[in-house]
Short mmCIF file of C-alpha atoms (C1' of nucleotides) in Angstrom, two decimals:
data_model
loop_
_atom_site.label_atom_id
_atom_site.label_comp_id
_atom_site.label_asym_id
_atom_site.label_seq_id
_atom_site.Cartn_x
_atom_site.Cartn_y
_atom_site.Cartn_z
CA UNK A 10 0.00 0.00 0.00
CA UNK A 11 2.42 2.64 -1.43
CA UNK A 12 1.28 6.10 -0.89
CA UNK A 13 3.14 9.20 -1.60
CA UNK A 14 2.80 13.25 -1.51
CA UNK A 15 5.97 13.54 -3.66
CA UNK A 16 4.30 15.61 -6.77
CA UNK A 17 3.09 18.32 -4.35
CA UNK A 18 5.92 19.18 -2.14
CA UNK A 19 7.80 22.18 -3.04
CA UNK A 20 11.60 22.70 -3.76
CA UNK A 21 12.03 22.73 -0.03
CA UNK A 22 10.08 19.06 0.69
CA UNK A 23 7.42 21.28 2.47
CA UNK A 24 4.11 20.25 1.59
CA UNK A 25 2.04 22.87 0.97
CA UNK A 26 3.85 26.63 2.26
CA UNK A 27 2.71 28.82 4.37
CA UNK A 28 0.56 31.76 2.62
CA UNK A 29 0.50 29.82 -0.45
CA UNK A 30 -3.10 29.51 -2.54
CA UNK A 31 -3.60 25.85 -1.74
CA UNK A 32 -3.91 26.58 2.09
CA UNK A 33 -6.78 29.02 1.02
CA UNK A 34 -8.32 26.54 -1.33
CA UNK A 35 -7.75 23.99 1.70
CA UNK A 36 -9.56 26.10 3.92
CA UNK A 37 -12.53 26.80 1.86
CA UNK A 38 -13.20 23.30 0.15
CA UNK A 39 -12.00 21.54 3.91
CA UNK A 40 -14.04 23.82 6.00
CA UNK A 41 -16.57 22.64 8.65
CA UNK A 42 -19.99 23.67 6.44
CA UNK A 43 -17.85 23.52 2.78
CA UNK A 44 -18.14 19.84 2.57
CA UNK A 45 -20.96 19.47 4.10
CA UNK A 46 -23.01 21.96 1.87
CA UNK A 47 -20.74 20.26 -1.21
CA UNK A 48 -21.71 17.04 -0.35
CA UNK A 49 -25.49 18.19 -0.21
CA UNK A 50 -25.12 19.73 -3.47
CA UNK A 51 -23.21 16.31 -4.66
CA UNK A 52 -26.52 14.45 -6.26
CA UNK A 53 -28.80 17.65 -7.55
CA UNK A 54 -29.32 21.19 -7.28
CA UNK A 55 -31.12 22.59 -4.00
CA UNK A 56 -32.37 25.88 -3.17
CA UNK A 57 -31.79 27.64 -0.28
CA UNK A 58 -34.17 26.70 2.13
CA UNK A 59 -33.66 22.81 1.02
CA UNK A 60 -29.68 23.60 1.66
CA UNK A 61 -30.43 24.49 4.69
CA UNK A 62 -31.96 22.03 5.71
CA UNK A 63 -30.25 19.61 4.12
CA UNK A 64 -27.06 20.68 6.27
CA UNK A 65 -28.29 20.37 9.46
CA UNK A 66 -27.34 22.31 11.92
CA UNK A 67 -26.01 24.86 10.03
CA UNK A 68 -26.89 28.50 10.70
CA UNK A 69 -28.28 30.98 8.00
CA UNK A 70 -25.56 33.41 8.55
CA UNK A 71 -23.23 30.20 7.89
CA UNK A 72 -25.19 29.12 5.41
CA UNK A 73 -24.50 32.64 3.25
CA UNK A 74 -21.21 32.58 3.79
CA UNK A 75 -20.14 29.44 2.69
CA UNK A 76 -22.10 29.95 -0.38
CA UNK A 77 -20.97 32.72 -1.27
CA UNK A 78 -17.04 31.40 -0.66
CA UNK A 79 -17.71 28.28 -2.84
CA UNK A 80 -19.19 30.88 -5.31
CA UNK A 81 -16.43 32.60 -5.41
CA UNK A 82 -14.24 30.03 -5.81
CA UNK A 83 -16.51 28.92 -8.50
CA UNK A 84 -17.11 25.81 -7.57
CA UNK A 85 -20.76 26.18 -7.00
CA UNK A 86 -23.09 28.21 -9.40
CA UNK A 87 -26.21 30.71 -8.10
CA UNK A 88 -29.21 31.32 -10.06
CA UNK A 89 -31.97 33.52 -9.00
CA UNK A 90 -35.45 33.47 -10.62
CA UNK A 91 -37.69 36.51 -11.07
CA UNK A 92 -40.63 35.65 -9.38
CA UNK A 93 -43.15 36.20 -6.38
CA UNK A 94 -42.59 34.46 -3.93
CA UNK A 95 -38.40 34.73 -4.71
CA UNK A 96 -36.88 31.00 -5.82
CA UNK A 97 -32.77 30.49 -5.86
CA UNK A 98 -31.11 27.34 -7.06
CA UNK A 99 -27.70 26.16 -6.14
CA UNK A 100 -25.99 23.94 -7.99
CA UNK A 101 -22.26 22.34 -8.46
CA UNK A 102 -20.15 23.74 -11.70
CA UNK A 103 -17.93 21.60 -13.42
CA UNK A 104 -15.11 22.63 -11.38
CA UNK A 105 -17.13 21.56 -8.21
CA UNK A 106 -17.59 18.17 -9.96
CA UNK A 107 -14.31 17.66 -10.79
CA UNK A 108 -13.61 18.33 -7.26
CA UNK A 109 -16.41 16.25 -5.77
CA UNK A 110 -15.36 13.21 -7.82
CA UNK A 111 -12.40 12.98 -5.08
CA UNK A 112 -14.01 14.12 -2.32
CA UNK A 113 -16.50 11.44 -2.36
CA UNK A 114 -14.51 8.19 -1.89
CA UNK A 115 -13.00 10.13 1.08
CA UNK A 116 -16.29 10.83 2.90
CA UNK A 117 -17.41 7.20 1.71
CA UNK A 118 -14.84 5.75 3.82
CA UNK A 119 -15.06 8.34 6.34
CA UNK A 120 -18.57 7.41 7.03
CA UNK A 121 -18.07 3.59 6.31
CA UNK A 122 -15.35 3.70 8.90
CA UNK A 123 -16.26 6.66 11.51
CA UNK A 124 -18.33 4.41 13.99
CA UNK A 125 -15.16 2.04 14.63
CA UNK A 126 -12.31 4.83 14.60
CA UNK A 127 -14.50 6.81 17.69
CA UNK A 128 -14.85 3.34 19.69
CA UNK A 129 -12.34 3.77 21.92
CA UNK B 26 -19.45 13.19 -15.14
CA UNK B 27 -21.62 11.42 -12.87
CA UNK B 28 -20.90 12.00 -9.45
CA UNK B 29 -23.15 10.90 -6.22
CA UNK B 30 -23.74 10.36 -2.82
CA UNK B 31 -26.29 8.31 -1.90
CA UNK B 32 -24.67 6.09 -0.61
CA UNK B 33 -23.80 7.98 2.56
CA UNK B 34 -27.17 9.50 2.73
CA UNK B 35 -28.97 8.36 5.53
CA UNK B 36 -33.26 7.50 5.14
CA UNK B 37 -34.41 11.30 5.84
CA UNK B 38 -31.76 12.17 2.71
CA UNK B 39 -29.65 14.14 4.63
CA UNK B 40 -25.54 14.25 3.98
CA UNK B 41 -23.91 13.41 7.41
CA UNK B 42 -26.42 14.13 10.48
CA UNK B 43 -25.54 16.17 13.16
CA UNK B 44 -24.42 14.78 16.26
CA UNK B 45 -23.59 11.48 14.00
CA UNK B 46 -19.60 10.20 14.65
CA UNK B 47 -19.02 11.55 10.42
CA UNK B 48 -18.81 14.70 11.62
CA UNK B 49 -16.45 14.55 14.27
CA UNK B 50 -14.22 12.16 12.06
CA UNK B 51 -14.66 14.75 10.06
CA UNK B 52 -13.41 17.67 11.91
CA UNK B 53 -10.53 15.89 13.09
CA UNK B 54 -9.39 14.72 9.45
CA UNK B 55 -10.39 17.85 7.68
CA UNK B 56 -9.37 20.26 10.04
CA UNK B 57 -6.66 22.77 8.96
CA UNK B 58 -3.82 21.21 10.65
CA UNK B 59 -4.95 17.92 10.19
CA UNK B 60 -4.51 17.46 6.40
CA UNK B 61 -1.51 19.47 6.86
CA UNK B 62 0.14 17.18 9.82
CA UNK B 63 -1.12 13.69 8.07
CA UNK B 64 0.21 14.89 4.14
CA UNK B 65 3.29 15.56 6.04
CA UNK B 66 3.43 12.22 7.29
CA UNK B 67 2.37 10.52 4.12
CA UNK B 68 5.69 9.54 2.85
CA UNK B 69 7.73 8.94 6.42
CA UNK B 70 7.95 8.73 9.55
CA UNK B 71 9.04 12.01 11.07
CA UNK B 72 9.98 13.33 14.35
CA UNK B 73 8.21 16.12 16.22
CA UNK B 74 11.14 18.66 15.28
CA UNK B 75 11.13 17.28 11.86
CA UNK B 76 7.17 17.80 11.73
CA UNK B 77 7.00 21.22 13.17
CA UNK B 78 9.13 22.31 10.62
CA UNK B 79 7.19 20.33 7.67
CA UNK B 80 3.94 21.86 8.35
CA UNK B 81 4.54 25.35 8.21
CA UNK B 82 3.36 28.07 11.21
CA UNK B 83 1.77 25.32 13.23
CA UNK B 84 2.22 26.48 16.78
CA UNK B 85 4.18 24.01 18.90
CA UNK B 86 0.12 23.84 21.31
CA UNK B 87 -1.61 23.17 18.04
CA UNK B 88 1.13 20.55 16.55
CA UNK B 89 0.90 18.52 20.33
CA UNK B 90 -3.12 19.08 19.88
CA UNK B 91 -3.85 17.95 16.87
CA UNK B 92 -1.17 14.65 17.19
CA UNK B 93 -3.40 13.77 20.32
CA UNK B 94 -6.42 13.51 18.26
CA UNK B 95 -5.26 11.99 15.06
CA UNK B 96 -3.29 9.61 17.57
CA UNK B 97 -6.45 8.96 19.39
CA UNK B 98 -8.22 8.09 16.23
CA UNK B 99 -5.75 5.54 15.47
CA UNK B 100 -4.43 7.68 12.19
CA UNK B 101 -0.70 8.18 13.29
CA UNK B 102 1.57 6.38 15.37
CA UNK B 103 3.84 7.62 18.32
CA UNK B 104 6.69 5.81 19.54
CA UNK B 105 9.24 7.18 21.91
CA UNK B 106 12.54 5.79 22.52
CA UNK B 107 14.68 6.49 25.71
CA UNK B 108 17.49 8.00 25.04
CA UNK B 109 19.27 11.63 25.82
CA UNK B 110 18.11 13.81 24.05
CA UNK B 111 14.89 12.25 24.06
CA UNK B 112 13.53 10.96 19.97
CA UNK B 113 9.69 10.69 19.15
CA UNK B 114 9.08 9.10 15.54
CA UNK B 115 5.66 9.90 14.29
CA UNK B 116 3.72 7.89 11.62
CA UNK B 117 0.98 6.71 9.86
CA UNK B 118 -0.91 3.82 10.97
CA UNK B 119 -2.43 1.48 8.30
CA UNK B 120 -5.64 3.30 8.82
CA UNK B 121 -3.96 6.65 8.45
CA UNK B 122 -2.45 4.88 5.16
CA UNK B 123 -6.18 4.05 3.73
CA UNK B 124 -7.14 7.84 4.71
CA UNK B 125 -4.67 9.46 2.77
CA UNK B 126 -5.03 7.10 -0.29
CA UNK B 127 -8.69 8.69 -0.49
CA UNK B 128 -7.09 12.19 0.39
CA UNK B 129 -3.89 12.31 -1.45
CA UNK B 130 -5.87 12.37 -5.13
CA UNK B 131 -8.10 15.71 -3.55
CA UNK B 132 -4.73 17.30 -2.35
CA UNK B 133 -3.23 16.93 -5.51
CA UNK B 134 -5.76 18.11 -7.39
CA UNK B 135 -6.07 21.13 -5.14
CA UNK B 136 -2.31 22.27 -5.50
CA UNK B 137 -2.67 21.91 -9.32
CA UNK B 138 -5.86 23.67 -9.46
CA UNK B 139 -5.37 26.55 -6.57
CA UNK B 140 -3.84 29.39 -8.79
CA UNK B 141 -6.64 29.19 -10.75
CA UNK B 142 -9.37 28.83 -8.57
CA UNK B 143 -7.54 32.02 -6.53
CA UNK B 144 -7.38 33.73 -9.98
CA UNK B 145 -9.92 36.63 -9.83
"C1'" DC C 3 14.84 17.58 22.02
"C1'" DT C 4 10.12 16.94 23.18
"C1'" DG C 5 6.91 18.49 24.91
"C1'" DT C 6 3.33 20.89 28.88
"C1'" DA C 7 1.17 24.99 31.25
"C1'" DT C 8 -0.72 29.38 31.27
"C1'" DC C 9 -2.26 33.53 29.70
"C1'" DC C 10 -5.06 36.01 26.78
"C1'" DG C 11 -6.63 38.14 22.39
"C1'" DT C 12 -9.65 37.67 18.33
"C1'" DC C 13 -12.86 36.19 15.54
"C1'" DG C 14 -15.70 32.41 14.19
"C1'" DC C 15 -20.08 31.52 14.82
"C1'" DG C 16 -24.81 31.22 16.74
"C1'" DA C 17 -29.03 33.79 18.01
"C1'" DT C 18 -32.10 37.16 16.98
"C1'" DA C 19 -34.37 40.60 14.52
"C1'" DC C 20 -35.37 42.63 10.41
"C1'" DT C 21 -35.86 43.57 5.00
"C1'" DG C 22 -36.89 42.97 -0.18
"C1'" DC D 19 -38.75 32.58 0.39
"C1'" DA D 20 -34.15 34.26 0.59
"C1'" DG D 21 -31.45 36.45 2.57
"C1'" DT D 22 -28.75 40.81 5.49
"C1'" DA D 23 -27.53 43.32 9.96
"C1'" DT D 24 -26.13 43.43 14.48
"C1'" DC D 25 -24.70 41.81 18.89
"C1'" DG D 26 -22.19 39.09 21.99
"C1'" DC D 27 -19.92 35.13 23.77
"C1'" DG D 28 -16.96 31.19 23.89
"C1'" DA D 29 -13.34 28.55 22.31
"C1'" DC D 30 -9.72 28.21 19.07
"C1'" DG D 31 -5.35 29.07 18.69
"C1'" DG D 32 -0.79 32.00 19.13
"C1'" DA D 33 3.01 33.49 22.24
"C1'" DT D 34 5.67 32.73 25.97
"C1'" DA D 35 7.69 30.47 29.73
"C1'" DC D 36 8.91 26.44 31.79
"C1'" DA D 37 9.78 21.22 32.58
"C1'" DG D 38 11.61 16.30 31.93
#
DNA sequence: CTGTATCCGTCGCGATACTG
DNA sequence: CAGTATCGCGACGGATACAG
């Protein structure tokens, strides 16, 4: 079971710097709510009020901001629509796919495994 | 590019419940000096010195803290020999192994993909 | 060298109220 | 329904000093 980090260490065998853009993305994508509100987004597109409660636990203020850092980072997509009473979608763009597809076997075997790594 | 996961959902449809063991396994894998402290670990066994240095402003608190955890999950490995100056190797257990198998693709693709996600 | 103990700031985050 | 604004607290985490 050979594993390695080699192609993403830097000059200095450091893996990823200090102030460097992968820490951010880290941050974002490995926050508390991001893979949470990723993972609810995994199999369809949700709108708000389903996100929110799809994530439970997870306050509105939360809520916006995590959106709107995943937005950012384009890795999810917002679409408003016109209308009384007010209807937004959420959805995953291709970059959030991409990313999903390796997320997902990690929180597969996270939750496969998470009931025996606690029992201690 | 079909991605999905159902099969972590549990029968209400939601992602990972609160207050369910995921979440802390979560936290604890996820968190920002977690990914940091196991990718460090990935190819080696390192000493605490060694490690400190690796991963990059970690405080020498949040370095013991977040070895006690990912020890106490059964991730890394400590062992101590007796001997002046005193030498801890750290490393990863065979779980910690199977972790970063599932990790080590969404790290990679991170670092190659974090300029351009940053890019606006 | 490998940690632990303590202090203490800040800011992440929840709760609540309110708006378009 | 889909958010924003504001307040306030608690714990996360950094710095420092000290210990084995």
């Amino acid at each position: 079971m050979q594993v390695s980090l080699a192609s993403i260490r830097d000059a200095r065998g450091e893996v990823f710097t200090e102030g460097c853009p992968t820490r951010t993305v880290l941050d974002h994508v490995l926050s508390k709510w991001g893979v949470l509100v990723l993972g609810a987004l995994t199999d369809g597109t949700l709108r708000w009020g389903e996100l929110r409660r799809a994530v439970e636990g997870i306050s509105e203020k939360m809520l916006a901001s995590t959106l709107r850092t995943l937005e950012g980072d384009g890795f999810i997509r917002r679409e408003s629509f016109p209308e009384v009473p007010p209807r937004v979608e959420y959805a995953l763009t291709d970059r959030g796919r991409e990313l999903m597809e390796r997320m997902l076997p990690l929180m597969d075997w996270i939750a496969a495994n998470a009931d025996e790594i606690l029992a201690r």
